[in-house]
Short mmCIF file of C-alpha atoms and ligand atoms in Angstrom, two decimals:
data_model
loop_
_atom_site.label_atom_id
_atom_site.label_comp_id
_atom_site.label_asym_id
_atom_site.label_seq_id
_atom_site.Cartn_x
_atom_site.Cartn_y
_atom_site.Cartn_z
CA MET A 8 -0.28 -0.04 0.22
CA GLN A 9 1.48 3.38 -1.09
CA THR A 10 1.89 5.09 1.86
CA THR A 11 0.75 8.32 0.02
CA ILE A 12 -2.36 7.46 -0.39
CA LYS A 13 -2.81 6.42 3.17
CA THR A 14 -1.73 10.20 4.15
CA GLN A 15 -3.79 11.50 1.49
CA LEU A 16 -7.12 9.81 2.94
CA ILE A 17 -6.21 11.39 6.27
CA ASN A 18 -5.51 14.54 5.87
CA GLN A 19 -9.06 14.75 4.18
CA PHE A 20 -10.95 13.06 6.61
CA THR A 21 -9.01 15.12 9.24
CA ALA A 22 -10.22 18.05 7.50
CA LEU A 23 -13.92 17.50 6.64
CA PHE A 24 -14.23 15.23 10.34
CA ALA A 25 -12.22 16.89 12.79
CA ASN A 26 -9.71 14.28 13.22
CA ALA A 27 -9.19 10.40 12.39
CA ASN A 28 -9.16 8.58 15.34
CA ALA A 29 -10.17 5.25 15.65
CA THR A 30 -10.28 4.99 11.74
CA ARG A 31 -9.93 1.63 9.57
CA LEU A 32 -8.66 1.53 6.35
CA PHE A 33 -9.86 -0.83 3.37
CA PHE A 34 -9.38 -1.95 0.07
CA ALA A 35 -10.97 -3.25 -2.95
CA PRO A 36 -9.36 -4.06 -6.46
CA GLY A 37 -10.43 -3.40 -9.88
CA ARG A 38 -10.00 -6.52 -12.35
CA VAL A 39 -8.86 -7.00 -15.86
CA ASN A 40 -10.68 -10.07 -17.51
CA LEU A 41 -8.03 -11.77 -19.84
CA ILE A 42 -10.71 -13.55 -21.55
CA GLY A 43 -14.00 -14.60 -21.51
CA GLU A 44 -15.84 -11.64 -22.49
CA HIS A 45 -19.93 -11.06 -22.35
CA THR A 46 -20.14 -14.25 -21.16
CA ASP A 47 -21.00 -14.43 -17.26
CA TYR A 48 -24.43 -13.25 -18.11
CA ASN A 49 -24.52 -15.85 -20.81
CA GLY A 50 -23.94 -18.61 -17.98
CA GLY A 51 -20.37 -19.29 -19.47
CA ASN A 52 -16.60 -19.25 -18.45
CA VAL A 53 -14.53 -15.49 -17.39
CA PHE A 54 -10.99 -15.97 -17.21
CA PRO A 55 -10.17 -12.27 -14.93
CA CYS A 56 -7.58 -11.00 -12.44
CA ALA A 57 -7.90 -9.05 -9.73
CA LEU A 58 -5.57 -5.87 -9.81
CA ASP A 59 -2.85 -3.82 -7.81
CA ILE A 60 -5.42 -1.07 -8.74
CA GLY A 61 -8.60 -0.64 -7.38
CA THR A 62 -10.57 1.66 -4.49
CA TYR A 63 -9.69 3.09 -0.90
CA ALA A 64 -11.49 3.49 2.16
CA LEU A 65 -10.69 5.34 5.53
CA VAL A 66 -13.97 4.10 7.68
CA ARG A 67 -15.13 5.49 11.13
CA ALA A 68 -18.26 3.67 12.87
CA ARG A 69 -20.73 6.45 13.70
CA THR A 70 -23.23 6.38 16.77
CA ASP A 71 -25.87 7.34 14.91
CA LYS A 72 -27.65 6.18 11.65
CA LEU A 73 -26.50 9.02 9.41
CA CYS A 74 -23.37 8.61 6.94
CA ARG A 75 -21.38 11.39 5.66
CA PHE A 76 -19.16 9.95 2.42
CA TYR A 77 -16.80 11.94 0.44
CA SER A 78 -14.47 11.06 -2.64
CA ILE A 79 -11.32 12.16 -3.27
CA ASN A 80 -11.97 11.55 -6.79
CA PHE A 81 -15.42 13.55 -6.91
CA PRO A 82 -14.89 16.92 -4.53
CA GLN A 83 -17.81 18.61 -6.43
CA GLN A 84 -20.29 16.12 -5.28
CA GLY A 85 -18.45 17.31 -1.77
CA VAL A 86 -19.52 15.31 1.76
CA ILE A 87 -23.03 13.27 0.83
CA GLU A 88 -25.08 12.60 3.81
CA PHE A 89 -27.62 10.54 3.89
CA ASP A 90 -29.94 8.46 6.53
CA LEU A 91 -29.77 4.58 6.80
CA ASP A 92 -33.32 4.42 7.34
CA ASN A 93 -33.83 6.33 3.68
CA LEU A 94 -31.59 4.53 1.35
CA GLU A 95 -33.77 5.28 -1.25
CA PHE A 96 -31.77 5.80 -4.85
CA ASN A 97 -31.22 9.59 -5.10
CA SER A 98 -29.77 11.02 -8.66
CA GLN A 99 -28.34 13.89 -6.44
CA HIS A 100 -26.73 11.13 -4.55
CA ASN A 101 -24.26 10.37 -7.69
CA TRP A 102 -21.41 7.63 -7.45
CA SER A 103 -22.43 7.56 -3.33
CA ASN A 104 -25.50 5.46 -4.99
CA TYR A 105 -23.23 2.36 -5.20
CA PRO A 106 -22.26 2.03 -1.70
CA LYS A 107 -25.94 2.84 -0.97
CA GLY A 108 -26.95 0.24 -2.92
CA VAL A 109 -25.12 -2.34 -1.33
CA MET A 110 -26.29 -1.61 1.83
CA THR A 111 -30.16 -2.07 0.52
CA GLU A 112 -28.79 -5.30 -0.83
CA PHE A 113 -27.08 -6.27 2.87
CA ILE A 114 -30.40 -5.04 4.83
CA LYS A 115 -32.33 -7.72 2.18
CA ALA A 116 -30.11 -10.01 3.24
CA GLY A 117 -30.64 -10.15 6.66
CA ALA A 118 -27.57 -7.84 8.51
CA ALA A 119 -28.93 -5.14 10.81
CA LEU A 120 -27.15 -1.79 10.07
CA THR A 121 -27.35 -0.71 13.55
CA HIS A 122 -25.29 2.55 12.86
CA GLY A 123 -23.82 4.88 10.64
CA PHE A 124 -20.38 5.73 8.83
CA GLU A 125 -17.86 8.54 8.31
CA ILE A 126 -15.82 7.86 5.33
CA ILE A 127 -13.77 8.70 2.73
CA PHE A 128 -12.99 7.14 -0.65
CA PHE A 129 -10.22 7.13 -3.05
CA GLY A 130 -9.72 5.04 -6.51
CA ASN A 131 -6.61 5.19 -8.37
CA ILE A 132 -8.28 3.34 -10.96
CA PRO A 133 -9.89 5.38 -13.72
CA ASN A 134 -13.43 5.93 -13.42
CA GLY A 135 -15.09 3.84 -16.60
CA ALA A 136 -12.46 2.58 -18.68
CA GLY A 137 -13.36 -0.97 -17.99
CA LEU A 138 -11.49 -1.74 -15.24
CA SER A 139 -13.96 -2.30 -12.71
CA SER A 140 -14.30 1.25 -10.87
CA SER A 141 -17.65 0.47 -10.16
CA ALA A 142 -17.36 -3.48 -8.73
CA SER A 143 -14.25 -1.80 -6.27
CA ILE A 144 -16.85 0.12 -5.13
CA GLU A 145 -19.51 -2.29 -4.47
CA VAL A 146 -16.89 -4.98 -2.72
CA LEU A 147 -15.41 -2.63 -0.66
CA MET A 148 -18.84 -1.46 0.86
CA GLY A 149 -19.33 -5.16 1.34
CA THR A 150 -16.32 -5.55 2.94
CA ILE A 151 -16.76 -3.20 5.22
CA LEU A 152 -20.34 -3.96 6.81
CA ASN A 153 -18.78 -7.34 6.26
CA SER A 154 -16.28 -6.31 9.28
CA TYR A 155 -18.32 -3.81 10.99
CA PHE A 156 -21.61 -5.80 11.72
CA GLY A 157 -20.71 -8.83 11.59
CA CYS A 158 -22.09 -10.62 9.27
CA ASN A 159 -19.53 -13.42 8.57
CA PHE A 160 -20.78 -13.31 4.59
CA ASP A 161 -17.89 -15.48 2.14
CA PRO A 162 -16.58 -13.26 -0.12
CA ILE A 163 -18.49 -14.54 -2.58
CA LYS A 164 -21.40 -13.71 -0.72
CA ILE A 165 -20.25 -10.29 -0.25
CA ALA A 166 -19.56 -10.41 -4.49
CA LEU A 167 -23.10 -11.49 -4.89
CA LEU A 168 -24.59 -8.74 -3.04
CA GLY A 169 -22.23 -6.20 -5.19
CA GLN A 170 -23.66 -7.59 -8.63
CA ALA A 171 -27.41 -7.44 -6.93
CA ALA A 172 -26.52 -3.48 -5.54
CA GLU A 173 -25.71 -3.27 -9.69
CA ASN A 174 -29.11 -5.39 -11.22
CA ASN A 175 -31.28 -3.76 -8.98
CA TYR A 176 -30.36 -0.49 -7.43
CA ILE A 177 -28.10 0.74 -10.02
CA GLY A 178 -29.77 -0.52 -13.11
CA VAL A 179 -27.32 -2.54 -15.15
CA GLY A 180 -27.78 -6.27 -16.04
CA CYS A 181 -24.03 -7.04 -15.18
CA GLY A 182 -22.78 -10.44 -14.67
CA ILE A 183 -21.10 -11.81 -11.74
CA MET A 184 -17.25 -11.08 -13.18
CA ASP A 185 -16.48 -8.17 -11.67
CA GLN A 186 -17.78 -8.25 -8.38
CA PHE A 187 -16.27 -11.84 -7.72
CA ALA A 188 -12.85 -10.97 -9.03
CA SER A 189 -12.72 -7.86 -6.87
CA ALA A 190 -13.94 -10.15 -4.15
CA MET A 191 -11.74 -13.59 -4.43
CA GLY A 192 -8.19 -11.84 -6.46
CA GLN A 193 -5.14 -13.94 -5.76
CA ALA A 194 -1.56 -12.61 -6.14
CA ASN A 195 -0.07 -13.57 -9.67
CA HIS A 196 -2.84 -16.04 -10.39
CA ALA A 197 -5.90 -15.29 -12.57
CA ILE A 198 -9.40 -16.76 -11.99
CA LEU A 199 -11.16 -19.74 -14.09
CA LEU A 200 -14.72 -18.81 -13.30
CA ASP A 201 -18.06 -20.86 -14.40
CA CYS A 202 -20.50 -18.48 -14.22
CA ASN A 203 -23.53 -20.94 -14.28
CA THR A 204 -22.29 -22.56 -11.26
CA LEU A 205 -19.95 -19.96 -9.30
CA ASN A 206 -17.43 -23.05 -9.74
CA TYR A 207 -14.17 -21.42 -9.37
CA SER A 208 -10.11 -22.54 -9.61
CA TYR A 209 -6.60 -20.41 -9.45
CA ALA A 210 -4.51 -20.74 -12.70
CA PRO A 211 -1.39 -19.34 -11.91
CA LEU A 212 -0.07 -16.88 -14.50
CA ASN A 213 3.16 -17.99 -15.63
CA ILE A 214 3.73 -15.37 -18.52
CA ALA A 215 7.47 -15.01 -17.90
CA GLY A 216 9.36 -12.92 -19.84
CA TYR A 217 6.23 -11.04 -20.39
CA LYS A 218 4.16 -8.20 -19.38
CA LEU A 219 0.43 -7.86 -19.03
CA VAL A 220 -0.07 -3.88 -20.41
CA ILE A 221 -3.51 -2.59 -20.05
CA ALA A 222 -3.83 0.38 -22.67
CA ASN A 223 -6.78 2.93 -22.05
CA THR A 224 -8.99 4.23 -24.99
CA ASN A 225 -9.37 7.46 -22.37
CA LYS A 226 -12.85 7.46 -24.66
CA GLN A 227 -15.15 7.07 -21.98
CA ARG A 228 -18.40 5.35 -21.48
CA GLY A 229 -21.16 5.16 -19.31
CA LEU A 230 -21.72 1.54 -18.20
CA ALA A 231 -25.39 2.58 -17.53
CA ASP A 232 -26.02 4.41 -20.63
CA SER A 233 -23.86 2.24 -23.11
CA LYS A 234 -25.53 -0.77 -25.02
CA TYR A 235 -24.73 -2.94 -22.08
CA ASN A 236 -28.65 -4.11 -21.35
CA GLU A 237 -29.62 -4.23 -25.02
CA ARG A 238 -26.85 -6.86 -25.61
CA LEU A 239 -28.37 -9.10 -22.73
CA ALA A 240 -31.62 -8.58 -24.04
CA GLN A 241 -30.74 -9.95 -27.42
CA CYS A 242 -28.23 -13.07 -25.59
CA ARG A 243 -32.31 -13.92 -23.86
CA GLN A 244 -33.62 -13.59 -27.11
CA ALA A 245 -31.51 -16.08 -28.57
CA LEU A 246 -31.39 -18.47 -25.78
CA ALA A 247 -35.70 -18.55 -26.13
CA ILE A 248 -35.51 -19.31 -29.46
CA LEU A 249 -33.03 -22.35 -29.04
CA GLN A 250 -35.00 -23.27 -26.18
CA GLN A 251 -37.44 -24.20 -28.41
CA LYS A 252 -35.35 -26.95 -29.41
CA LEU A 253 -32.48 -27.66 -26.99
CA ALA A 254 -33.32 -28.11 -23.08
CA ILE A 255 -30.61 -25.72 -22.26
CA LYS A 256 -30.73 -22.88 -19.21
CA ALA A 257 -27.68 -20.98 -20.55
CA LEU A 258 -26.08 -20.31 -23.59
CA GLY A 259 -22.97 -21.29 -21.95
CA GLU A 260 -24.36 -24.48 -22.32
CA ILE A 261 -23.74 -25.44 -25.64
CA ASN A 262 -20.56 -25.56 -28.10
CA LEU A 263 -20.24 -24.18 -31.59
CA ALA A 264 -21.53 -27.36 -33.50
CA GLN A 265 -24.64 -27.12 -31.57
CA LEU A 266 -25.19 -23.85 -32.17
CA GLU A 267 -24.67 -23.79 -36.40
CA GLN A 268 -26.72 -27.10 -35.87
CA GLN A 269 -30.30 -24.73 -34.86
CA ALA A 270 -29.25 -21.72 -37.07
CA ASN A 271 -32.22 -22.10 -39.08
CA LEU A 272 -34.44 -20.88 -36.42
CA PHE A 273 -32.80 -17.84 -36.07
CA SER A 274 -34.61 -14.91 -38.75
CA ASP A 275 -32.77 -12.39 -37.49
CA PRO A 276 -28.72 -12.82 -38.28
CA LEU A 277 -28.37 -10.18 -35.80
CA ILE A 278 -29.46 -12.20 -32.68
CA TYR A 279 -27.57 -15.47 -34.42
CA GLN A 280 -24.20 -13.36 -34.48
CA ARG A 281 -24.69 -12.28 -30.98
CA ALA A 282 -25.17 -15.99 -29.74
CA ARG A 283 -22.26 -16.74 -31.48
CA HIS A 284 -20.21 -14.76 -30.08
CA ALA A 285 -21.20 -16.03 -26.44
CA VAL A 286 -21.08 -19.66 -27.35
CA SER A 287 -17.18 -19.22 -28.92
CA GLU A 288 -15.77 -16.69 -26.66
CA ASN A 289 -16.98 -19.68 -23.65
CA GLN A 290 -14.94 -22.21 -25.61
CA ARG A 291 -11.89 -20.11 -26.47
CA THR A 292 -11.66 -19.02 -22.90
CA LEU A 293 -11.17 -22.78 -21.98
CA ALA A 294 -9.01 -23.34 -24.92
CA ALA A 295 -7.14 -20.38 -23.34
CA VAL A 296 -7.01 -21.48 -20.28
CA ALA A 297 -5.51 -25.01 -21.26
CA ALA A 298 -2.75 -23.01 -23.70
CA LEU A 299 -1.74 -21.52 -20.11
CA LYS A 300 -1.32 -24.44 -18.51
CA ALA A 301 0.57 -26.24 -21.28
CA ASN A 302 2.98 -23.15 -21.27
CA ASP A 303 1.92 -22.37 -24.81
CA LEU A 304 1.79 -18.28 -24.38
CA ILE A 305 1.98 -17.71 -28.07
CA GLU A 306 -1.46 -20.11 -28.92
CA PHE A 307 -3.09 -18.00 -25.86
CA GLY A 308 -2.11 -14.82 -27.45
CA LYS A 309 -3.95 -16.28 -30.85
CA LEU A 310 -7.32 -16.98 -28.85
CA MET A 311 -6.96 -13.08 -27.31
CA GLN A 312 -6.54 -11.79 -31.15
CA ALA A 313 -9.95 -14.26 -31.81
CA SER A 314 -11.45 -13.37 -29.01
CA HIS A 315 -11.28 -9.27 -30.13
CA VAL A 316 -12.53 -10.40 -33.52
CA SER A 317 -15.79 -11.65 -32.10
CA LEU A 318 -16.59 -9.41 -30.05
CA ARG A 319 -16.03 -6.80 -32.90
CA ASP A 320 -17.48 -8.52 -35.44
CA ASP A 321 -20.31 -10.76 -33.86
CA TYR A 322 -21.16 -8.97 -30.87
CA ALA A 323 -20.04 -5.54 -31.84
CA VAL A 324 -18.60 -3.64 -28.74
CA THR A 325 -15.36 -2.21 -29.68
CA GLY A 326 -15.53 0.99 -32.00
CA ILE A 327 -13.02 2.83 -33.88
CA GLU A 328 -11.53 3.39 -30.86
CA LEU A 329 -10.73 -0.06 -29.14
CA ASP A 330 -9.88 -1.09 -32.68
CA SER A 331 -7.84 1.28 -34.05
CA LEU A 332 -5.68 0.46 -30.27
CA VAL A 333 -5.74 -2.91 -30.57
CA SER A 334 -4.64 -3.28 -34.26
CA ALA A 335 -1.48 -0.64 -33.36
CA ALA A 336 -0.62 -3.48 -30.55
CA TRP A 337 -1.18 -6.79 -33.29
CA GLU A 338 1.25 -4.64 -35.42
CA GLN A 339 3.97 -4.57 -32.60
CA ALA A 340 7.05 -6.49 -32.28
CA GLY A 341 6.87 -8.46 -28.83
CA CYS A 342 3.16 -7.91 -28.73
CA ILE A 343 1.77 -11.95 -28.68
CA GLY A 344 -1.95 -10.89 -27.55
CA ALA A 345 -4.35 -7.99 -27.40
CA ARG A 346 -7.97 -7.38 -27.32
CA MET A 347 -10.75 -5.30 -25.54
CA THR A 348 -11.56 -6.17 -22.06
CA GLY A 349 -14.39 -5.29 -20.07
CA ALA A 350 -17.65 -3.86 -21.41
CA GLY A 351 -16.20 -2.28 -24.62
CA PHE A 352 -17.64 0.52 -26.26
CA GLY A 353 -14.14 2.07 -24.90
CA GLY A 354 -12.46 1.63 -21.79
CA CYS A 355 -9.44 -0.45 -22.05
CA THR A 356 -7.07 -3.19 -24.02
CA VAL A 357 -5.43 -5.50 -22.66
CA ASN A 358 -1.93 -6.74 -23.71
CA LEU A 359 0.74 -9.45 -23.39
CA VAL A 360 4.08 -7.74 -24.39
CA ALA A 361 7.47 -9.07 -23.88
CA GLU A 362 9.12 -7.50 -20.84
CA ALA A 363 12.33 -6.47 -22.76
CA GLN A 364 9.94 -4.18 -25.39
CA VAL A 365 7.20 -2.73 -23.13
CA ALA A 366 8.67 0.64 -23.71
CA ASP A 367 8.83 0.40 -27.43
CA PHE A 368 5.16 -1.36 -27.24
CA ILE A 369 4.01 1.58 -25.36
CA GLN A 370 5.94 4.65 -27.12
CA GLN A 371 4.62 2.89 -30.98
CA VAL A 372 1.05 1.92 -30.01
CA ALA A 373 0.39 5.48 -28.42
CA GLN A 374 1.92 7.21 -31.43
CA LYS A 375 -0.20 5.31 -33.97
CA TYR A 376 -3.36 5.29 -31.96
CA GLN A 377 -3.26 9.21 -32.03
CA GLN A 378 -2.85 9.40 -35.51
CA ARG A 379 -5.72 7.52 -35.85
CA THR A 380 -8.27 9.06 -33.19
CA GLY A 381 -6.48 12.30 -31.82
CA LEU A 382 -6.94 10.51 -28.80
CA SER A 383 -4.09 10.15 -26.07
CA ALA A 384 -3.86 6.30 -24.94
CA GLU A 385 -2.56 5.92 -21.12
CA PHE A 386 -0.33 2.33 -20.41
CA TYR A 387 -0.47 0.64 -16.80
CA VAL A 388 1.79 -2.32 -16.51
CA VAL A 389 0.34 -4.44 -13.99
CA ASN A 390 0.04 -7.72 -11.51
CA PRO A 391 -2.37 -9.90 -10.84
CA SER A 392 -3.48 -9.41 -6.80
CA ALA A 393 -5.36 -10.53 -3.97
CA GLY A 394 -9.09 -9.61 -3.62
CA ALA A 395 -10.56 -7.07 -0.88
CA HIS A 396 -9.25 -6.72 2.65
CA GLU A 397 -8.42 -4.74 5.44
CA ILE A 398 -4.96 -3.06 5.65
CA THR A 399 -3.86 -3.30 8.73
CA ASN A 400 -0.37 -2.34 8.65
CA SER A 401 2.13 0.25 7.00
C1 LIG B 29 -19.02 -5.77 -17.33
C2 LIG B 29 -19.84 -6.36 -16.59
C3 LIG B 29 -19.16 -7.90 -16.43
C4 LIG B 29 -19.16 -8.73 -17.66
C5 LIG B 29 -18.13 -7.68 -18.72
C6 LIG B 29 -18.41 -8.25 -20.21
O1 LIG B 29 -17.78 -5.42 -16.42
O2 LIG B 29 -19.87 -5.34 -15.70
O3 LIG B 29 -20.20 -8.18 -15.77
O4 LIG B 29 -20.13 -9.07 -18.47
O5 LIG B 29 -18.61 -6.58 -18.87
O6 LIG B 29 -17.73 -9.21 -20.24
#
């Protein structure tokens, strides 16, 4: 933990809430998904890892039911105040609707929230860039509530309550991937998660000689405003069509050959393409994890590339910025895999780059991307890290 962040949080807390006595510090990470995109809400597999960047909170319990929340990232919003007896969604409460949604879901799950809090939040993850800034604040709030109120929920339950907040309170029909990765991450490992059963296993990210490089298009996108819910609806439509012939509950249950056999059921080619992405991406994810386990990073990279092509052509969630950033990466020596990551429609790409060529990669890709789009990309070299936790020393 960077002491500068802790100092910043303490200084801000002291300035707003008189002193920082009896405070506790918590952290929940963002995530990057290596492969398995738009498969989670289709009951398929995903392969994300938690990052070493995310959201921090310096917390103090109050004796009454008032909550006073402040984010260093949104100073213009000031201190947002609400009462635990009135947790209704309030658009004026802006970003703090995320923690409020989690509080609401904890109450629904039987937790007794007997007192409010003073909290300073700070995220060192870019907002709205597809690295799960919202899941990290949800899992962070869940981890805080679980600890203060002795709920004894395990991290998977905390992830599920975070997802429920996003689905029911914020109104985005997201799957479980982001909250799961934020709650369950492990250093140097990615998580293979079957979103149908929630069975999971950790895979060591043995990429010696290579680095994970995230590139941010710096094209802002709001998940809630985006076409995310539309894709979800299209996949549900595809599933309903297939259910006329197949006894399945999710697209993740079939393979590409099984889908192709039913192609004539689809009168709208667009709906078929959406299903083809969900099904083929699920297969690619399992193949990629097998390649990683066999130390075949070149194959892993090829599958990342195929994933991007499918997200571009069948799922239509990329756009000029992501496509330009990914194609510039593909052209670059030392880059063995590159694809968009997260929901799409802007946000970030994830790249597997030979360690010795990272500096060159960043310089060249930045230049080409600038030429093609007029935008400046940002780059982060990241390491898979632990899930949400309280920071007790340093
Ligand atoms: C967002 C959602 C996730 C997942 C990805 C796409 O990050 O929150 O649940 O659907 O998009 O893979």
